[in-house]
Short mmCIF file of C-alpha atoms in Angstrom, two decimals:
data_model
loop_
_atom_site.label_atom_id
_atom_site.label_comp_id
_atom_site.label_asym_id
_atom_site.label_seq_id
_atom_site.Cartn_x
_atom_site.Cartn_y
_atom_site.Cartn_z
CA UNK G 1 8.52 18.66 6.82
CA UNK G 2 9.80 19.98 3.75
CA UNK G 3 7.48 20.40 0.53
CA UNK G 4 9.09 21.64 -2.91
CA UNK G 5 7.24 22.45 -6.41
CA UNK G 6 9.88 23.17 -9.01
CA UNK G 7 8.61 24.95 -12.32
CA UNK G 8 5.16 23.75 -12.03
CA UNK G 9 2.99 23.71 -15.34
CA UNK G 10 -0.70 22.14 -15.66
CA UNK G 11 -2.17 21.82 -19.40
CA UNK G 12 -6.00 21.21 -19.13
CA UNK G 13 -8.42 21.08 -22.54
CA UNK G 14 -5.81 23.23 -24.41
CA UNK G 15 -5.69 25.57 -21.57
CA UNK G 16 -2.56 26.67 -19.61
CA UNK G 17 -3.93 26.59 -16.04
CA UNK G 18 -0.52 27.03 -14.12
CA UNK G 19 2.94 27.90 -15.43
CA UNK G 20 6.43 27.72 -14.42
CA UNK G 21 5.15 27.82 -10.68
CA UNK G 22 8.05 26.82 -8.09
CA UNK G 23 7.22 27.16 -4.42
CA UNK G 24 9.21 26.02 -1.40
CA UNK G 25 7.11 24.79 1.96
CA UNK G 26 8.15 24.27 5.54
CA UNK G 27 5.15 24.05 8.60
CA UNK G 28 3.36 27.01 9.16
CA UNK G 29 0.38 28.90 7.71
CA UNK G 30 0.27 29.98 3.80
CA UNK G 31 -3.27 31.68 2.23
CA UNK G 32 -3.19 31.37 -1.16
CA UNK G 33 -5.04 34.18 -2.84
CA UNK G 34 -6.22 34.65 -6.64
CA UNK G 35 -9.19 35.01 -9.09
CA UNK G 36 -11.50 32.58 -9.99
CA UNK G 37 -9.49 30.29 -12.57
CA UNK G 38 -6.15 31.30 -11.37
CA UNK G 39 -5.62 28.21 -10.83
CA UNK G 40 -5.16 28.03 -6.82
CA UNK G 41 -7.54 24.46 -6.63
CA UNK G 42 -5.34 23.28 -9.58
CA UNK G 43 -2.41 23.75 -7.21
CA UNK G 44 -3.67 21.64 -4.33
CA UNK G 45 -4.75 19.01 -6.94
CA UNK G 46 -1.66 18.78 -8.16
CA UNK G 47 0.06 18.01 -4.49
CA UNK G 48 -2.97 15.27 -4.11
CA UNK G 49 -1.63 13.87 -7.62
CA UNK G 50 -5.10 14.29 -8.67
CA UNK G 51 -4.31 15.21 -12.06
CA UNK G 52 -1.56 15.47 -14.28
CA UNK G 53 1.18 17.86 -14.01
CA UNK G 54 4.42 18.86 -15.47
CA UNK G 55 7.69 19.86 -13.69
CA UNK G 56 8.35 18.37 -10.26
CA UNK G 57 7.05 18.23 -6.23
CA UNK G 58 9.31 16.33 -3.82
CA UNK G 59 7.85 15.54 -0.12
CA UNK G 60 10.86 15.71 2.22
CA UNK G 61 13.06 15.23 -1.12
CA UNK G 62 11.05 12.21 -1.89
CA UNK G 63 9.32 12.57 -5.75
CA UNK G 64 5.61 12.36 -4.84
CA UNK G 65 5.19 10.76 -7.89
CA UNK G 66 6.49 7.75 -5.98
CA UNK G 67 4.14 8.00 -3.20
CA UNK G 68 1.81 5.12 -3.00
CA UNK G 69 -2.21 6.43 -1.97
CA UNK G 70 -1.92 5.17 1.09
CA UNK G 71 1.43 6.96 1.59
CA UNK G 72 0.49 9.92 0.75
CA UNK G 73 -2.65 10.02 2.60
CA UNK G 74 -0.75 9.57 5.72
CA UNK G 75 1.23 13.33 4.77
CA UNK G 76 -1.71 15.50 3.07
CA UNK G 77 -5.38 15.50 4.36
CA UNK G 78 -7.14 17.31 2.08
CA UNK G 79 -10.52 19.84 3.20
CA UNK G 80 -12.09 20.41 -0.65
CA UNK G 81 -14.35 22.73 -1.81
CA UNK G 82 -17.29 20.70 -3.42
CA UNK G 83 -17.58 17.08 -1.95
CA UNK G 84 -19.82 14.66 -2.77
CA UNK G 85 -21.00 13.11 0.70
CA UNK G 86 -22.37 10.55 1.87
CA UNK G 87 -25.63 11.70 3.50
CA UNK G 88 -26.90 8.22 4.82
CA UNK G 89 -24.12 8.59 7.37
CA UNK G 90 -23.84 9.93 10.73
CA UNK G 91 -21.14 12.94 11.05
CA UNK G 92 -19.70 9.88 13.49
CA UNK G 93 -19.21 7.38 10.65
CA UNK G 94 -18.09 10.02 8.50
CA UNK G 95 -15.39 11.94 10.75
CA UNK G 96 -14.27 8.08 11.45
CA UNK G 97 -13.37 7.41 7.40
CA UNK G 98 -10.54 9.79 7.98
CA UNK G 99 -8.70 7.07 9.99
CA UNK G 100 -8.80 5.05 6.93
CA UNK G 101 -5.32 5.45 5.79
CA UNK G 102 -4.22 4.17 9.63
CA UNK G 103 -6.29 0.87 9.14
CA UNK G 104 -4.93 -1.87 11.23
CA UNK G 105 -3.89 -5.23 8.86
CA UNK G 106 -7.02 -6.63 9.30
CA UNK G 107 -8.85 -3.62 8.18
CA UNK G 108 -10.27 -2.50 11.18
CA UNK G 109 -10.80 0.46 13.34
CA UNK G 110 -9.36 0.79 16.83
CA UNK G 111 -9.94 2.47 20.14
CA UNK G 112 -7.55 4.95 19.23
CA UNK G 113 -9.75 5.96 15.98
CA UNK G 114 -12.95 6.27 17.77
CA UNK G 115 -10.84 8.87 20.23
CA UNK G 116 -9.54 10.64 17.37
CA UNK G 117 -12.75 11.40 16.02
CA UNK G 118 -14.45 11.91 19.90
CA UNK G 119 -11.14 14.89 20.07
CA UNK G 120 -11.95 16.37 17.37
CA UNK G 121 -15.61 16.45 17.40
CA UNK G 122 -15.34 18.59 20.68
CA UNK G 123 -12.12 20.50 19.88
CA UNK G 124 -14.58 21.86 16.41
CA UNK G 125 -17.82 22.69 18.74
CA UNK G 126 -19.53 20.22 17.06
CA UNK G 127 -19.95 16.71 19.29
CA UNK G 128 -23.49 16.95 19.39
CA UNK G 129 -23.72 16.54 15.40
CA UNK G 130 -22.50 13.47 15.84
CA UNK G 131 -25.51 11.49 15.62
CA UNK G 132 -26.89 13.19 12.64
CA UNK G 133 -27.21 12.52 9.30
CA UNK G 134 -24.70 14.23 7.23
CA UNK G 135 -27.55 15.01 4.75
CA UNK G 136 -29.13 17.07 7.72
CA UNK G 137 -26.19 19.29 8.38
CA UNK G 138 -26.20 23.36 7.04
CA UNK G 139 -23.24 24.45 5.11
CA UNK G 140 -21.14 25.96 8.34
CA UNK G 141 -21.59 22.53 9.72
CA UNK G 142 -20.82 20.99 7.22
CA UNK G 143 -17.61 22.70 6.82
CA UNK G 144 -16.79 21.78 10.19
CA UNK G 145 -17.27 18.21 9.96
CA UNK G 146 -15.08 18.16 6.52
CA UNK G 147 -12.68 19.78 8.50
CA UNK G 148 -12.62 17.28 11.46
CA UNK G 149 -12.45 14.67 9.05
CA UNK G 150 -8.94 15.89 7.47
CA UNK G 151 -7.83 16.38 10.99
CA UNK G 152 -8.42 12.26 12.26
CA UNK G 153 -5.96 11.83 8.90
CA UNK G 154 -3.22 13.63 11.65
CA UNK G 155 -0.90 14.22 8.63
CA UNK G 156 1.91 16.76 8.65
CA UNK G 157 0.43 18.87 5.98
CA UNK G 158 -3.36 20.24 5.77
CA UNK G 159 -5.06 21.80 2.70
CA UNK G 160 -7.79 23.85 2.26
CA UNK G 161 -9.71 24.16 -0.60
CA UNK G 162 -12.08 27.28 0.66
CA UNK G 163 -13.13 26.17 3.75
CA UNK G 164 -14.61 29.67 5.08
CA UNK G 165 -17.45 29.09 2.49
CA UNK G 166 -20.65 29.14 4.18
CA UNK G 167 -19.01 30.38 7.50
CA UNK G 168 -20.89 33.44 9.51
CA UNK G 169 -18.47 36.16 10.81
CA UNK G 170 -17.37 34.14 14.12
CA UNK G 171 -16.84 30.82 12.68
CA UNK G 172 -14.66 32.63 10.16
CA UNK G 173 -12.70 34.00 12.87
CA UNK G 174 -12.47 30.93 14.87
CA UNK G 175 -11.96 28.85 11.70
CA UNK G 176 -8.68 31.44 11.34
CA UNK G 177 -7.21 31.15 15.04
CA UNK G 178 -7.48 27.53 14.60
CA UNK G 179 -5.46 27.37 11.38
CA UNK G 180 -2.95 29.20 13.49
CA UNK G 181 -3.10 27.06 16.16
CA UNK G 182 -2.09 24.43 14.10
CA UNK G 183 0.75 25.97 11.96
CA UNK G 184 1.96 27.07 15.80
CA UNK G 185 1.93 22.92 16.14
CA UNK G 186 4.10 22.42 13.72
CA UNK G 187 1.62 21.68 10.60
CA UNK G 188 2.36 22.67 7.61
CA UNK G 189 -1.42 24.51 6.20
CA UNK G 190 -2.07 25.65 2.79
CA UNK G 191 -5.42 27.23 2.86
CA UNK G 192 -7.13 28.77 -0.74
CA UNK G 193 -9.06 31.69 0.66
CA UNK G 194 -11.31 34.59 -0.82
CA UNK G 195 -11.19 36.15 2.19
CA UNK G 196 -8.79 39.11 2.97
CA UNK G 197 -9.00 39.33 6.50
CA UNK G 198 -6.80 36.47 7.52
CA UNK G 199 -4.22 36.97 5.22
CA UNK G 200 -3.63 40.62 6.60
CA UNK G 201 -1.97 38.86 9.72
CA UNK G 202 2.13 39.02 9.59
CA UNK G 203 2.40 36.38 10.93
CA UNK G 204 1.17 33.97 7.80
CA UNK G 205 2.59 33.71 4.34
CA UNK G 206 1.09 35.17 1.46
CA UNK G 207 1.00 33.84 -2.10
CA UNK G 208 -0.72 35.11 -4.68
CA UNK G 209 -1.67 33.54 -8.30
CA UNK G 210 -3.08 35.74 -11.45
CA UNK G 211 -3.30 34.04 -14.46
CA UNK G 212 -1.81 30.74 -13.86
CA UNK G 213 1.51 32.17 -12.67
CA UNK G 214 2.97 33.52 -8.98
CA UNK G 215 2.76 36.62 -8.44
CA UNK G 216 3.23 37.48 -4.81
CA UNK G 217 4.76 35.66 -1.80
CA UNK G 218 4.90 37.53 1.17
CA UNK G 219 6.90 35.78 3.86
CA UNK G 220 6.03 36.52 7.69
CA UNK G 221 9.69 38.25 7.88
CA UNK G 222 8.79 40.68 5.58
CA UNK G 223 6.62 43.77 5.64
CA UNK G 224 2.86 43.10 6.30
CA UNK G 225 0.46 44.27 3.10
CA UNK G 226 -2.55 46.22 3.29
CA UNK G 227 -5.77 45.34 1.90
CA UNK G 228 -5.35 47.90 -1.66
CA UNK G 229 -2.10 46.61 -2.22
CA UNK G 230 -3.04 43.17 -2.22
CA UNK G 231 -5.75 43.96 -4.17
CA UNK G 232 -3.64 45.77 -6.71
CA UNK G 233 -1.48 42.97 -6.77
CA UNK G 234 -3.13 39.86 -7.06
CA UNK G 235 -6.35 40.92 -8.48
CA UNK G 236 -6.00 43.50 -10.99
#
């Protein structure tokens, strides 16, 4: 899997949100870090083809521009920050709607989709939500069941638009090893963070975003930065 933006640059209302951004992508875990308005959401929008963009993104040297919805939803599931939901539906139904883009040709969900949900209900903690009303769930569940939902996509590449919002402590931590766990799998995970804690690890890559344009990337082969310095860096 093999994801490349070449000089990126997003005009919104008159405003310069990203510029000249070029970033290259292979499976594994990448925090990307940056002010309010730095324009890290813009990014992700812009590999969901969400909004209009100038410059180029190829998906395994495929434009994405020529990837059909469908298509695409089969290589990016997508775990956003603010979400309308559904609350009339179970966490069940929800989870379920991310088998959508594996529909049969009739339309229909299979066996198979009902276990992918049933996997990753229990692999999150959260199977016994799965009879409540999504309406009914706090924000930590909440963020769970979002998250399970990307996951029954089973694309190659997983973004995250925030997802440790309205997390305690633990489920931060857990919500970390797990993003490991599946860069170790062979995902490719872009996760927008806040939080400084995760991104410490040498073992991710680092990229950081000030004012529209890159200003870090820390690989995992190089050496790990401290909390000041990435401060210093990214938001001063």
């Amino acid at each position: 899997m093999h994801l490349l933006l070449e000089n990126l640059t997003v005009v919104r209302k008159h405003r310069t949100v990203l510029t000249d951004v070029s970033i290259e992508f292979y499976p594994g875990l990448t925090y990307v870090l940056g002010l309010n308005g730095s324009g890290k959401s813009t990014l992700l929008h812009c590999l969901l083809k969400t909004i209009q963009f100038e410059g180029n993104i190829s998906l395994n040297s495929r434009n994405i521009r020529n990837f059909s919805r469908i298509e695409l939803a089969k290589q990016i599931a997508f775990v956003p920050q603010m979400q309308q939901l559904p609350g009339f539906m179970t966490v069940q139904e929800f989870v379920l709607m991310g088998r959508y883009p594996h529909l049969d040709s009739w339309g229909s969900y299979r066996t198979t989709d009902q276990q992918f949900v049933q996997h990753h209900l229990e692999s999150l903690t959260i199977d016994h939500l799965k009879d409540r009303r999504v309406s009914q769930l706090s924000g930590g569940e909440l963020q769970r069941v979002k998250l399970a939902k990307a996951l029954c996509q089973d694309t190659p590449i997983l973004l995250l638009d925030e997802p440790a919002q309205s997390l305690d402590p633990k489920a931060k931590e857990e919500l970390a090893q797990l993003l490991t766990q599946l860069a170790r799998d062979g995902i490719l995970v872009v996760c927008v963070t806040h939080e400084l804690a995760p991104v410490l690890d040498p073992q991710v890559r680092v990229l950081g975003l000030r004012g529209g344009r890159l200003v870090l990337d820390r690989h995992i082969d190089h050496a790990p930065l401290n909390r000041p310095e990435l401060i210093k860096l990214v938001y001063h």
